[in-house]
Coordinates of C-alpha atoms in Angstrom, one line a residue:
Chain A
M1133 CA -101.6 41.0 -20.4
K1134 CA -102.5 37.4 -21.4
I1135 CA -99.5 35.3 -22.3
V1136 CA -99.7 31.9 -23.7
V1137 CA -96.7 29.7 -23.4
T1138 CA -96.5 26.5 -25.5
V1139 CA -95.1 23.5 -23.6
K1140 CA -94.3 20.0 -24.5
Q1141 CA -93.5 16.8 -22.7
V1142 CA -90.4 15.2 -24.3
P1143 CA -88.4 12.0 -23.7
D1144 CA -85.8 12.8 -21.0
P1145 CA -82.7 14.2 -22.8
N1146 CA -80.6 12.4 -20.2
S1147 CA -81.8 8.9 -21.3
P1148 CA -81.1 7.3 -24.6
Q1149 CA -83.5 8.4 -27.4
R1150 CA -85.4 5.6 -29.2
L1151 CA -87.9 5.4 -32.1
D1152 CA -91.0 3.3 -32.3
A1153 CA -91.5 0.8 -35.1
D1154 CA -93.2 3.5 -37.2
N1155 CA -90.2 5.8 -36.9
T1156 CA -92.0 8.2 -34.5
I1157 CA -90.3 9.1 -31.3
A1158 CA -90.8 6.6 -28.5
R1159 CA -92.5 8.3 -25.6
D1160 CA -93.0 5.4 -23.1
G1161 CA -89.7 6.0 -21.2
D1162 CA -88.7 8.8 -18.8
V1163 CA -90.3 12.1 -19.9
V1164 CA -89.8 15.6 -18.8
L1165 CA -90.9 19.2 -19.5
D1166 CA -88.9 20.2 -22.6
P1167 CA -85.9 22.2 -21.3
G1168 CA -86.4 24.8 -24.0
D1169 CA -90.0 25.2 -23.0
A1170 CA -89.0 25.7 -19.4
C1171 CA -87.1 28.8 -20.7
G1172 CA -90.3 30.0 -22.4
V1173 CA -92.2 29.6 -19.2
E1174 CA -89.6 31.6 -17.4
I1175 CA -90.0 34.4 -19.9
G1176 CA -93.7 34.3 -19.6
L1177 CA -93.5 34.5 -15.8
R1178 CA -91.1 37.4 -15.9
L1179 CA -93.3 39.3 -18.3
K1180 CA -96.3 38.7 -16.1
E1181 CA -94.3 39.8 -13.0
A1182 CA -93.4 43.0 -14.8
H1183 CA -96.7 43.8 -16.5
G1184 CA -99.3 41.8 -14.6
G1185 CA -101.8 39.5 -16.3
E1186 CA -101.9 35.8 -16.7
V1187 CA -99.7 32.9 -18.0
V1188 CA -101.7 30.2 -19.8
L1189 CA -99.9 27.0 -20.9
V1190 CA -101.0 25.2 -24.0
S1191 CA -99.8 21.8 -24.7
M1192 CA -100.5 18.9 -27.1
G1193 CA -99.8 15.3 -26.1
P1194 CA -101.2 12.3 -24.3
E1195 CA -102.8 12.4 -20.9
R1196 CA -99.4 11.8 -19.4
A1197 CA -98.3 15.2 -20.6
R1198 CA -100.1 16.5 -17.5
E1199 CA -96.9 15.8 -15.5
A1200 CA -94.9 18.3 -17.6
I1201 CA -97.8 20.8 -17.4
R1202 CA -97.8 20.4 -13.6
K1203 CA -94.2 21.2 -13.5
A1204 CA -94.7 24.4 -15.5
L1205 CA -97.7 25.3 -13.2
S1206 CA -95.5 24.7 -10.2
M1207 CA -93.0 27.3 -11.6
G1208 CA -95.9 29.8 -11.4
A1209 CA -98.1 29.6 -14.6
D1210 CA -101.7 30.2 -13.8
R1211 CA -103.6 27.5 -15.7
A1212 CA -103.3 25.1 -18.7
V1213 CA -105.0 23.7 -21.7
L1214 CA -104.0 20.2 -22.9
V1215 CA -105.0 19.3 -26.4
T1216 CA -105.3 15.5 -26.3
D1217 CA -106.9 13.1 -28.7
P1218 CA -106.1 9.7 -30.1
A1219 CA -106.6 11.2 -33.5
L1220 CA -103.5 13.4 -32.9
E1221 CA -101.1 10.6 -32.2
G1222 CA -98.1 10.8 -34.5
A1223 CA -99.3 14.2 -35.8
D1224 CA -96.9 16.0 -38.1
V1225 CA -95.9 19.7 -37.7
N1226 CA -98.8 20.9 -39.8
T1227 CA -101.4 19.2 -37.7
T1228 CA -99.6 20.1 -34.5
A1229 CA -99.5 23.8 -35.5
R1230 CA -103.2 23.8 -36.4
A1231 CA -104.3 22.0 -33.3
L1232 CA -102.2 24.3 -31.0
A1233 CA -103.5 27.3 -33.0
A1234 CA -107.1 26.3 -32.4
A1235 CA -106.5 26.0 -28.7
I1236 CA -104.5 29.2 -28.5
G1237 CA -106.9 31.2 -30.7
S1238 CA -109.8 30.7 -28.3
E1239 CA -107.7 32.2 -25.6
S1240 CA -107.1 35.5 -27.6
P1241 CA -103.7 36.1 -26.0
D1242 CA -101.6 39.3 -26.3
L1243 CA -98.4 37.3 -26.6
V1244 CA -97.6 33.7 -27.5
V1245 CA -94.2 32.5 -26.3
C1246 CA -92.7 29.3 -27.8
A1247 CA -89.3 27.7 -27.6
T1248 CA -87.3 27.9 -30.9
E1249 CA -87.5 24.2 -31.3
S1250 CA -88.5 21.1 -29.3
Y1251 CA -85.9 19.0 -27.7
D1252 CA -87.1 15.7 -29.4
G1253 CA -88.4 16.5 -32.9
S1254 CA -86.2 19.6 -33.3
T1255 CA -88.0 20.7 -36.5
G1256 CA -88.2 24.3 -35.4
M1257 CA -91.2 24.6 -37.7
V1258 CA -94.1 24.7 -35.2
P1259 CA -93.6 28.3 -34.0
P1260 CA -93.5 29.9 -37.5
M1261 CA -96.4 27.8 -38.7
L1262 CA -98.4 28.6 -35.5
A1263 CA -97.8 32.3 -36.2
E1264 CA -99.0 31.9 -39.8
V1265 CA -102.2 30.0 -38.8
L1266 CA -102.9 32.5 -36.1
G1267 CA -102.1 35.4 -38.4
L1268 CA -99.6 36.9 -35.9
P1269 CA -96.3 38.6 -36.5
Q1270 CA -93.5 36.3 -35.5
L1271 CA -90.3 37.4 -33.7
T1272 CA -87.9 34.4 -33.8
F1273 CA -84.5 33.5 -32.2
A1274 CA -85.2 35.9 -29.4
N1275 CA -82.6 36.0 -26.7
H1276 CA -84.2 39.1 -25.0
V1277 CA -87.8 40.1 -24.9
E1278 CA -89.3 43.4 -23.8
V1279 CA -92.9 44.6 -23.8
N1280 CA -93.6 48.4 -24.1
G1281 CA -97.2 49.3 -24.1
S1282 CA -98.7 47.5 -27.0
T1283 CA -95.5 46.5 -28.8
V1284 CA -93.1 43.7 -28.1
S1285 CA -89.4 44.0 -29.0
V1286 CA -86.8 41.3 -29.0
H1287 CA -83.1 40.8 -29.6
R1288 CA -83.0 38.4 -32.5
Q1289 CA -79.8 36.4 -32.2
T1290 CA -77.6 36.3 -35.3
E1291 CA -74.3 34.7 -35.9
D1292 CA -72.3 37.8 -35.0
G1293 CA -74.7 39.7 -32.7
Y1294 CA -78.3 40.5 -32.6
Q1295 CA -81.0 42.6 -34.4
V1296 CA -83.6 44.6 -32.5
V1297 CA -87.0 43.6 -34.0
E1298 CA -90.3 44.8 -32.8
A1299 CA -93.9 44.1 -33.6
P1300 CA -97.4 45.2 -32.4
M1301 CA -99.1 42.8 -30.1
P1302 CA -100.7 40.3 -30.4
A1303 CA -97.6 38.6 -31.6
L1304 CA -95.6 35.4 -31.3
V1305 CA -92.1 35.2 -29.9
A1306 CA -89.9 32.2 -30.3
V1307 CA -87.1 32.3 -27.7
T1308 CA -83.7 30.6 -27.6
A1309 CA -82.7 28.2 -24.9
G1310 CA -80.2 30.7 -23.6
I1311 CA -82.6 33.5 -22.9
A1312 CA -83.1 32.9 -19.2
E1313 CA -82.3 30.3 -16.6
P1314 CA -85.6 28.7 -15.7
R1315 CA -86.5 29.1 -12.0
Y1316 CA -87.0 26.0 -9.8
A1317 CA -90.5 25.2 -8.7
S1318 CA -90.7 26.1 -5.0
L1319 CA -92.5 23.7 -2.7
R1320 CA -95.2 26.4 -2.2
G1321 CA -95.5 26.5 -6.0
I1322 CA -95.8 22.7 -6.2
M1323 CA -98.5 22.7 -3.7
A1324 CA -100.3 25.6 -5.3
A1325 CA -100.3 23.8 -8.6
R1326 CA -102.5 21.1 -7.1
N1327 CA -105.5 23.4 -7.4
K1328 CA -104.7 25.0 -10.8
E1329 CA -106.9 24.2 -13.8
V1330 CA -105.8 21.9 -16.5
R1331 CA -108.5 21.8 -19.1
T1332 CA -108.4 19.0 -21.7
V1333 CA -109.8 19.5 -25.2
G1334 CA -110.1 17.1 -28.1
V1335 CA -110.2 17.6 -31.9
A1336 CA -114.0 17.7 -31.8
D1337 CA -114.0 20.5 -29.2
L1338 CA -111.6 22.5 -31.4
G1339 CA -113.7 21.8 -34.5
L1340 CA -110.5 20.4 -36.1
E1341 CA -110.2 18.0 -39.0
V1342 CA -107.0 15.9 -38.8
P1343 CA -105.6 15.3 -42.3
A1344 CA -103.3 12.4 -43.1
P1345 CA -99.7 13.4 -42.3
A1346 CA -98.2 15.5 -45.0
E1347 CA -94.9 13.9 -44.3
T1348 CA -93.8 10.7 -42.7
V1349 CA -90.3 9.4 -41.8
E1350 CA -89.6 6.4 -44.0
G1351 CA -86.3 5.3 -42.6
V1352 CA -83.7 6.2 -40.1
E1353 CA -80.0 5.4 -40.2
D1354 CA -77.2 6.2 -37.9
A1355 CA -74.8 8.9 -39.2
P1356 CA -71.7 7.2 -40.7
S1357 CA -69.1 6.8 -38.1
R1358 CA -66.1 9.0 -38.4
Q1359 CA -63.3 8.0 -40.7
Q1360 CA -59.7 8.2 -39.5
G1361 CA -58.3 11.7 -40.3
E1362 CA -55.2 12.5 -42.2
I1363 CA -52.0 12.5 -40.1
V1364 CA -49.6 15.2 -41.1
E1365 CA -46.0 14.6 -40.2
D1366 CA -44.0 17.8 -39.9
D1367 CA -40.7 17.5 -41.7
G1368 CA -39.8 21.0 -40.8
A1369 CA -40.9 22.5 -44.1
S1370 CA -44.4 21.7 -45.4
G1371 CA -46.3 20.6 -42.3
V1372 CA -47.7 24.0 -41.4
E1373 CA -48.8 24.7 -45.0
R1374 CA -50.5 21.3 -45.3
I1375 CA -52.5 21.9 -42.1
M1376 CA -53.4 25.5 -43.2
A1377 CA -54.7 24.0 -46.5
L1378 CA -56.8 21.4 -44.6
L1379 CA -58.2 24.0 -42.3
Q1380 CA -59.1 26.2 -45.2
A1381 CA -60.7 23.3 -47.1
A1382 CA -62.8 22.7 -44.0
K1383 CA -63.7 26.4 -44.0
V1384 CA -62.7 26.8 -40.4
I1385 CA -60.2 29.6 -41.1
Chain B
M754 CA -76.8 -16.8 -19.6
S755 CA -79.4 -14.1 -19.1
I756 CA -83.0 -13.9 -18.0
A757 CA -85.4 -12.8 -20.8
A758 CA -86.3 -9.2 -20.4
P759 CA -90.1 -8.5 -20.0
A760 CA -91.8 -7.1 -23.0
A761 CA -91.7 -3.5 -21.7
G762 CA -87.9 -3.5 -21.9
R763 CA -85.1 -3.5 -19.4
L764 CA -86.0 -2.7 -15.8
D765 CA -84.8 0.6 -14.5
P766 CA -81.7 -0.1 -12.5
F767 CA -82.5 2.9 -10.3
D768 CA -86.1 1.9 -9.7
L769 CA -86.0 -1.8 -9.8
L770 CA -89.3 -2.3 -7.8
E771 CA -91.1 0.6 -9.5
I772 CA -91.4 2.5 -6.2
D773 CA -91.9 5.6 -8.3
A774 CA -95.4 4.4 -8.9
L775 CA -96.1 4.6 -5.2
L776 CA -95.5 8.3 -5.2
S777 CA -98.0 10.9 -6.2
E778 CA -97.4 13.3 -9.0
E779 CA -96.8 16.1 -6.5
E780 CA -94.3 14.0 -4.5
R781 CA -92.4 13.2 -7.7
L782 CA -92.3 16.8 -8.6
V783 CA -90.9 17.7 -5.2
R784 CA -88.2 15.0 -5.6
D785 CA -87.3 16.1 -9.1
T786 CA -87.2 19.7 -8.2
V787 CA -84.8 19.1 -5.3
R788 CA -82.8 16.6 -7.5
G789 CA -82.4 19.3 -10.1
F790 CA -81.2 21.8 -7.6
V791 CA -78.7 19.3 -6.3
R792 CA -77.4 18.5 -9.7
N793 CA -77.1 22.1 -10.8
R794 CA -76.0 23.9 -7.6
V795 CA -74.5 21.3 -5.2
L796 CA -72.7 18.7 -7.3
P797 CA -70.6 21.2 -9.2
G798 CA -69.1 22.6 -6.1
I799 CA -69.2 19.8 -3.5
E800 CA -65.8 18.3 -4.1
E801 CA -64.1 21.7 -3.5
W802 CA -66.3 22.6 -0.5
F803 CA -65.6 19.2 1.1
E804 CA -61.9 19.4 0.4
R805 CA -61.6 23.0 1.8
G806 CA -63.9 22.1 4.7
V807 CA -66.5 24.9 4.1
F808 CA -70.3 25.1 4.0
P809 CA -71.3 27.3 1.1
R810 CA -73.4 29.7 3.0
E811 CA -74.3 31.6 -0.2
L812 CA -76.6 28.7 -1.1
V813 CA -78.9 29.2 1.9
A814 CA -81.0 31.8 0.1
E815 CA -81.6 29.4 -2.8
I816 CA -82.5 26.5 -0.4
A817 CA -84.9 28.8 1.3
Q818 CA -86.3 30.0 -2.0
L819 CA -87.1 26.4 -2.9
G820 CA -89.1 26.3 0.4
L821 CA -87.0 23.6 2.0
L822 CA -86.5 25.2 5.4
G823 CA -89.2 24.0 7.8
M824 CA -91.0 22.6 4.7
H825 CA -93.0 20.1 6.8
L826 CA -94.3 22.7 9.2
K827 CA -97.6 24.4 8.7
G828 CA -98.1 28.2 8.8
Y829 CA -95.6 31.0 9.7
G830 CA -94.2 31.1 6.2
C831 CA -93.5 27.4 6.0
A832 CA -94.5 25.3 3.0
G833 CA -96.6 22.7 4.9
A834 CA -95.5 19.8 2.8
S835 CA -96.3 16.2 3.6
A836 CA -93.9 14.0 5.5
V837 CA -93.2 12.0 2.4
S838 CA -92.4 15.1 0.4
Y839 CA -90.0 16.2 3.2
G840 CA -88.4 12.7 3.2
L841 CA -87.9 12.8 -0.6
A842 CA -86.3 16.3 -0.3
C843 CA -83.9 14.9 2.4
Q844 CA -83.1 11.9 0.1
E845 CA -82.2 14.2 -2.8
L846 CA -80.2 16.6 -0.7
E847 CA -78.2 13.8 0.9
A848 CA -77.6 12.2 -2.6
G849 CA -75.7 15.4 -3.0
D850 CA -74.0 15.5 0.4
S851 CA -75.0 14.6 3.9
G852 CA -73.8 18.1 4.9
F853 CA -76.7 19.7 3.0
R854 CA -79.3 17.4 4.4
S855 CA -77.8 18.1 7.8
F856 CA -78.2 21.8 7.3
V857 CA -81.8 21.4 6.3
S858 CA -82.5 18.9 9.1
V859 CA -81.0 21.2 11.8
Q860 CA -82.8 24.3 10.5
G861 CA -86.1 22.7 10.0
S862 CA -86.4 19.8 12.4
L863 CA -84.1 20.8 15.2
S864 CA -84.4 24.6 15.3
M865 CA -87.7 25.6 13.7
F866 CA -89.6 22.5 14.9
P867 CA -89.1 23.2 18.7
I868 CA -90.2 26.8 18.2
W869 CA -93.2 25.6 16.2
K870 CA -94.1 22.8 18.6
F871 CA -93.1 24.3 22.0
G872 CA -93.0 28.0 21.4
S873 CA -95.4 30.8 22.3
E874 CA -97.4 32.5 19.6
D875 CA -95.1 35.5 19.8
Q876 CA -92.0 33.3 19.5
K877 CA -93.4 31.6 16.4
R878 CA -94.3 34.9 14.8
E879 CA -90.9 36.4 15.6
W880 CA -88.6 33.6 14.6
L881 CA -90.2 31.2 12.1
P882 CA -90.9 33.4 9.0
P883 CA -87.3 34.7 8.8
M884 CA -86.0 31.2 9.5
A885 CA -88.1 29.8 6.6
R886 CA -86.7 32.6 4.4
G887 CA -83.2 31.6 5.4
E888 CA -82.5 35.0 6.9
L889 CA -81.9 33.5 10.3
I890 CA -80.0 30.3 10.8
G891 CA -80.6 28.1 13.9
C892 CA -78.7 25.4 15.7
F893 CA -79.6 22.9 18.3
G894 CA -77.6 22.6 21.6
L895 CA -78.4 19.4 23.4
T896 CA -75.2 17.2 23.2
E897 CA -72.4 18.0 25.6
P898 CA -68.8 16.9 25.6
D899 CA -69.5 14.3 28.3
F900 CA -73.2 13.6 27.5
G901 CA -74.0 12.2 24.0
S902 CA -76.3 9.2 24.1
D903 CA -77.2 10.1 27.7
P904 CA -78.3 13.7 27.4
G905 CA -80.2 13.4 30.7
G906 CA -76.9 13.9 32.4
M907 CA -76.3 17.3 31.0
R908 CA -74.5 19.9 33.1
T909 CA -75.6 23.0 31.3
S910 CA -77.7 24.9 33.8
A911 CA -80.4 27.6 33.7
R912 CA -80.9 29.6 36.8
R913 CA -83.5 32.3 37.4
R914 CA -82.3 35.8 38.2
G915 CA -85.3 38.0 38.7
T916 CA -87.4 37.4 35.6
D917 CA -84.3 36.6 33.5
W918 CA -82.5 33.3 33.0
V919 CA -78.8 32.8 33.4
L920 CA -77.3 30.0 31.2
N921 CA -74.0 28.3 31.8
G922 CA -72.4 25.3 30.1
N923 CA -70.8 23.7 27.0
K924 CA -72.5 22.1 24.0
L925 CA -70.5 20.1 21.5
W926 CA -70.9 18.6 18.0
I927 CA -73.4 21.4 17.2
T928 CA -74.2 21.5 13.4
N929 CA -74.4 25.1 12.1
G930 CA -73.1 26.4 15.5
S931 CA -70.8 29.2 14.3
I932 CA -73.0 30.3 11.5
A933 CA -76.2 30.3 13.5
D934 CA -78.1 33.5 14.5
L935 CA -80.0 31.7 17.2
A936 CA -79.4 28.5 19.3
I937 CA -82.1 26.3 20.8
V938 CA -80.3 25.5 24.1
W939 CA -81.4 22.8 26.4
A940 CA -80.4 23.3 30.0
R941 CA -81.1 21.9 33.4
A942 CA -83.4 24.2 35.5
E943 CA -84.9 23.6 38.9
D944 CA -88.0 22.1 37.4
G945 CA -86.1 19.8 34.9
I946 CA -84.8 20.2 31.4
R947 CA -86.0 23.4 29.7
G948 CA -85.4 24.9 26.2
F949 CA -84.4 28.4 25.4
I950 CA -84.1 30.5 22.2
V951 CA -80.7 32.1 22.6
P952 CA -79.5 34.8 20.1
T953 CA -75.9 33.8 19.3
G954 CA -74.9 37.5 19.7
S955 CA -75.7 37.3 23.4
H956 CA -73.0 38.4 25.8
G957 CA -71.1 35.4 27.1
F958 CA -72.1 33.2 24.1
T959 CA -69.2 31.9 21.9
A960 CA -69.1 29.3 19.2
R961 CA -65.9 27.6 18.1
D962 CA -65.7 25.3 15.1
V963 CA -64.4 21.7 15.4
H964 CA -61.6 21.4 12.9
R965 CA -59.7 18.5 11.4
K966 CA -62.9 16.6 10.7
I967 CA -62.7 13.8 8.1
S968 CA -66.4 13.6 7.8
L969 CA -69.2 16.1 7.0
R970 CA -66.5 18.5 5.8
A971 CA -69.0 20.6 3.9
S972 CA -70.9 21.3 7.1
V973 CA -70.2 23.5 10.1
T974 CA -69.7 21.6 13.4
S975 CA -69.1 23.7 16.5
E976 CA -68.7 23.9 20.2
L977 CA -71.0 26.3 22.0
V978 CA -69.8 27.9 25.2
L979 CA -72.3 29.7 27.4
E980 CA -70.8 31.8 30.2
D981 CA -73.4 33.6 32.3
V982 CA -75.5 34.2 29.2
V983 CA -78.5 36.2 30.3
V984 CA -81.8 35.8 28.4
P985 CA -85.2 37.3 29.2
A986 CA -88.2 35.2 30.4
S987 CA -89.5 35.4 26.8
A988 CA -86.6 33.2 25.6
L989 CA -88.0 30.2 27.4
L990 CA -90.0 27.7 25.2
P991 CA -93.1 27.5 27.4
G992 CA -94.3 24.1 26.0
A993 CA -91.1 22.2 26.5
Q994 CA -90.6 20.5 29.8
G995 CA -88.3 17.5 30.4
L996 CA -86.1 15.5 28.2
K997 CA -88.9 14.3 26.0
A998 CA -89.1 17.7 24.3
P999 CA -85.6 17.7 22.8
L1000 CA -85.9 14.0 22.1
S1001 CA -89.1 14.7 20.0
C1002 CA -87.1 17.1 17.9
L1003 CA -84.4 14.5 17.3
N1004 CA -87.2 12.1 16.3
E1005 CA -88.2 14.6 13.6
A1006 CA -84.7 14.9 12.3
R1007 CA -84.1 11.2 12.4
Y1008 CA -87.1 10.7 10.2
G1009 CA -85.3 12.8 7.5
I1010 CA -82.2 10.7 7.9
V1011 CA -84.1 7.5 7.2
W1012 CA -84.7 8.9 3.7
G1013 CA -81.4 10.8 3.4
A1014 CA -79.2 7.8 4.0
M1015 CA -80.8 6.1 1.0
G1016 CA -80.0 9.2 -1.1
A1017 CA -76.3 8.9 -0.2
A1018 CA -76.5 5.1 -0.8
R1019 CA -78.1 5.6 -4.2
A1020 CA -75.4 8.1 -5.2
C1021 CA -72.7 5.5 -4.3
Y1022 CA -74.6 2.7 -6.2
E1023 CA -74.9 4.9 -9.3
A1024 CA -71.2 5.7 -9.3
A1025 CA -70.4 2.0 -8.8
L1026 CA -72.7 0.8 -11.5
E1027 CA -71.5 3.3 -14.0
Y1028 CA -67.9 2.5 -13.2
A1029 CA -68.4 -1.2 -13.3
R1030 CA -70.0 -1.0 -16.7
T1031 CA -67.1 1.0 -18.2
R1032 CA -64.0 -0.2 -16.4
V1033 CA -62.4 -2.9 -18.4
Q1034 CA -60.1 -5.5 -16.8
F1035 CA -59.1 -8.9 -18.3
G1036 CA -60.7 -7.7 -21.5
R1037 CA -64.2 -7.2 -20.2
P1038 CA -66.1 -4.7 -18.1
I1039 CA -65.8 -5.5 -14.4
A1040 CA -69.6 -5.6 -14.3
A1041 CA -69.3 -8.8 -16.2
F1042 CA -67.6 -10.5 -13.2
Q1043 CA -69.9 -12.4 -10.9
L1044 CA -68.2 -11.0 -7.8
T1045 CA -69.0 -7.4 -9.0
Q1046 CA -72.5 -8.3 -10.0
R1047 CA -73.1 -9.7 -6.5
K1048 CA -71.9 -6.5 -4.9
L1049 CA -74.1 -4.4 -7.2
V1050 CA -77.1 -6.6 -6.5
E1051 CA -76.6 -6.4 -2.8
M1052 CA -76.5 -2.7 -3.1
V1053 CA -79.7 -2.3 -5.1
V1054 CA -81.6 -4.8 -3.0
E1055 CA -80.8 -2.9 0.2
I1056 CA -81.6 0.5 -1.4
E1057 CA -85.0 -0.7 -2.7
K1058 CA -85.8 -2.2 0.7
G1059 CA -84.6 0.9 2.5
M1060 CA -86.7 3.2 0.2
L1061 CA -89.8 1.1 0.8
L1062 CA -89.1 1.3 4.6
A1063 CA -88.7 5.1 4.4
L1064 CA -91.9 5.4 2.3
H1065 CA -93.8 3.2 4.7
L1066 CA -92.7 5.3 7.7
G1067 CA -93.5 8.5 5.8
R1068 CA -97.1 7.3 5.1
L1069 CA -97.4 6.4 8.8
K1070 CA -96.1 9.9 9.7
D1071 CA -98.6 11.6 7.3
Q1072 CA -101.4 9.7 9.2
E1073 CA -99.8 10.9 12.5
R1074 CA -99.3 7.3 13.6
L1075 CA -95.5 7.1 13.4
R1076 CA -93.9 6.2 16.7
P1077 CA -90.3 6.9 17.8
E1078 CA -89.4 3.2 17.9
Q1079 CA -90.5 2.8 14.3
V1080 CA -88.3 5.7 13.4
S1081 CA -85.5 3.8 15.2
V1082 CA -86.0 0.8 12.9
G1083 CA -85.6 3.1 9.9
K1084 CA -82.6 4.9 11.2
L1085 CA -80.9 1.8 12.4
N1086 CA -81.4 -0.1 9.1
N1087 CA -81.0 2.6 6.5
V1088 CA -77.9 4.2 7.8
R1089 CA -76.2 0.8 8.4
A1090 CA -77.2 -0.3 4.9
A1091 CA -76.0 3.0 3.4
L1092 CA -72.6 2.7 5.1
E1093 CA -72.1 -0.8 3.8
I1094 CA -73.2 0.2 0.3
A1095 CA -70.7 3.1 0.3
R1096 CA -67.9 0.8 1.4
E1097 CA -68.8 -1.8 -1.2
A1098 CA -69.0 0.9 -3.9
R1099 CA -65.6 2.1 -2.9
S1100 CA -64.2 -1.4 -3.5
I1101 CA -65.7 -1.5 -7.0
L1102 CA -64.1 1.8 -7.8
G1103 CA -60.7 0.4 -6.7
A1104 CA -58.0 3.1 -6.3
N1105 CA -60.2 5.7 -8.0
G1106 CA -62.7 5.2 -5.1
I1107 CA -60.4 6.9 -2.7
T1108 CA -60.4 10.2 -4.5
L1109 CA -62.8 13.1 -4.4
E1110 CA -63.2 12.8 -8.2
Y1111 CA -65.9 10.3 -7.3
P1112 CA -68.6 10.8 -4.7
V1113 CA -68.2 7.5 -2.9
I1114 CA -65.6 8.0 -0.3
R1115 CA -67.1 11.4 0.6
H1116 CA -70.4 9.8 1.2
M1117 CA -68.7 6.9 3.1
N1118 CA -67.0 9.3 5.4
N1119 CA -70.1 11.4 5.9
L1120 CA -72.1 8.3 6.7
E1121 CA -69.8 7.5 9.6
S1122 CA -71.2 10.7 11.3
V1123 CA -74.7 9.9 10.3
Y1124 CA -74.3 6.4 11.8
T1125 CA -73.5 8.0 15.1
Y1126 CA -75.5 11.3 15.3
E1127 CA -79.2 11.6 16.0
G1128 CA -79.0 8.4 18.1
T1129 CA -76.2 5.9 17.7
N1130 CA -76.8 2.6 16.1
E1131 CA -76.4 1.1 19.5
V1132 CA -79.0 3.3 21.2
H1133 CA -81.5 2.7 18.4
T1134 CA -81.0 -1.0 18.8
L1135 CA -81.7 -0.8 22.5
A1136 CA -84.8 1.4 21.9
I1137 CA -86.2 -1.2 19.6
G1138 CA -85.1 -3.9 22.1
E1139 CA -87.1 -2.2 24.8
A1140 CA -90.1 -1.9 22.5
I1141 CA -90.2 -5.6 21.8
T1142 CA -89.2 -7.0 25.2
G1143 CA -90.6 -4.4 27.5
I1144 CA -87.3 -4.2 29.3
S1145 CA -85.0 -1.2 29.0
A1146 CA -81.3 -2.2 28.7
F1147 CA -80.0 1.3 29.5
R1148 CA -82.4 3.2 31.7

C-alpha cells in the first residue's frame, strides 16, 4: 500500500506568532514540523506497519522545509517530495491544494493522509480541496483509521460521538490531532534519514500555472480585549435566578 | 537606554552566539528529539521523583527505544551516533535532571563502553544488544569507601581458584547499583587491576542503596558488597589491564558531563530569566534592575562559552583527537560554571527558588554531586596542572 502523508513546516507554536508586512505568516523564526502533521505521519507509519508498503511525504514550502521533512523521515517515513518554487510564495489554499495535488497525483497513492488543519493558517480547507482536485473520496475528522482490503474506514468525530464512514481506496483521510501520539524519532531513525530521498519539484516540473491569489488578507486586528463581566450580588433571593438567566443567555446550559 | 536591535530582530536569549548554526541538521534533530522526550516524559514527573527519592525505572524502555543507551558505540545494536550527537543528548537529558544523564552515562559510557572496548567478541554479543535495548542495566564498580580520587589504592581483590575468579570487597557511590543486572567490577589481581562482568544475582553479591541523599535524588546510588563472589574465567574483560582501563571509561563519561552540565545550567538560566521578567518589585520587573541583569548576563555568557567548549571537544572527539586532559578542561570549567549559575539563578528566584516548584535548587543540589563525581574539581585541576608543567602534584 502506498500512503502519502502531507506535511508542513510551521512557525514553532511555542514562540510568538508574527505576520509579515503583507499579512502573510512570518516564517523566519523558529520552525517545526506541524504537530498535527506529526500525527498524520504516525498514522501513515502504523498503516504501513500493519499492511506493508511505503510512506511518502509530500510538502510545499521553502528549501528550509527540508528540516521538517527530515524529522518526519526520522520517524520512519520512506522518502519525500518537496514542492518548492519562488512562484508559490504566499500561495493561497487554492494554489496550495493544486500544487500538492499535482505532486501527489504523480505518486498514484492508495491513501492520502492529511491533518485536519495546519497549525499556522488553520483554514482546514486544503484537505477537502485536495480531495476534490484529485477526485478522491474524503473522510474527514477521523480519530480512528482502519484499512480492510481495498476500503478504508474511519471514525468521524462528531460533537457527541463518532460516525463510522468508509470509502473505497484510493481515498483521502483527514485526521484529528488526537488520533495518535506521534512516536519520537529514534537515533537510528535519525541516522537512517540521512540517506533517504527528498526530491524537490517546481511549478514547471508539475506543469502548474500559478494564478493570482483568489483571496488576500487585507488587515489584521487583535480581538477586542475582554470587558469586565457583570457582578451578581446574592441578596438571598434573586442571585441564583440571575446567574441562571445569564448562563442561559450565553447558551452554556 | 538600549542598544538598537539588529535588523533581523531580537537576538535569541537562548542562542545568543548562534551556536545552533554550528550544528548539522542531524545534530539538531537529535537534540530536539531528546529535548521533546525530556519535556513530555521527564519534566512532568521529575519533581515528584526527586522528592520521593526514586528513579522511574519504567522510563528505561522509552530511553532505550530512542536509542540513547550506548548511542555513541558502533555495532551490537548500538546507534553509532557521533560524539557531538551524544553530547547534545546528554545536554538535553541533564536539562531535565542530572539523574537521567547519570543513568545514560553509566549505562552507555561506564558499563557498555568497557565491554565494547575491552570485552571479547562473545562478551560483546552476549551483553551489548540487551543493554542497548534497556533489558539489562549495568553499573560500574570502581570507587570504594576509602578510595575515591585515588582508585589505585583499591582493596577489592580478585583471586584465581582453578579457572574461576573469586572477588571480595566493597564498592561505594555506585550509580544504578541496586537496579543493575550486571556490574563492571574492577579488582586487584596478581597482575594488576582487572575488570569483570559480574551478574548481580551472583551468590555473595549484594547491593544496598545510599539513603538520605540531598542530591541526585531521582537516581539510584548504592554500595556493592562482594563476599567470595565466584565468576568464571569468561567474566574477565580480556582487554583491560591496569588502572588506565577504568580511567578511560571515566573519560568517556566525563565527556558527556561537559555537555550535560550546560544543560542543567541552561534550565536554571531559563527559569531565572522567565522569573525575572515577570516578578515585579518596586513597580517594575526585577529584570529591569541592573543587579539582576548582571546576574543574567553572567549566566548566559558562561553558558555560551561552555557550549562552545563542549562543541569544540566534541569535534575533537569525532576526529579521534580528544585527550583526557582536554576533557578535564571541559569538566572543570563547565561543572564549576553550571554550579555557579544554579546558585545565582536561585538568588533571582528568591524564596521561590528553594522549592521544587522551580527546577533551580534541584539542579543546584544535583550539580554538587556532578562537581565531585567522575573526577573532582581538584583532581581535574591537577591533571591539567601536570599537562602544562610536566610535573604531577599527586602521583
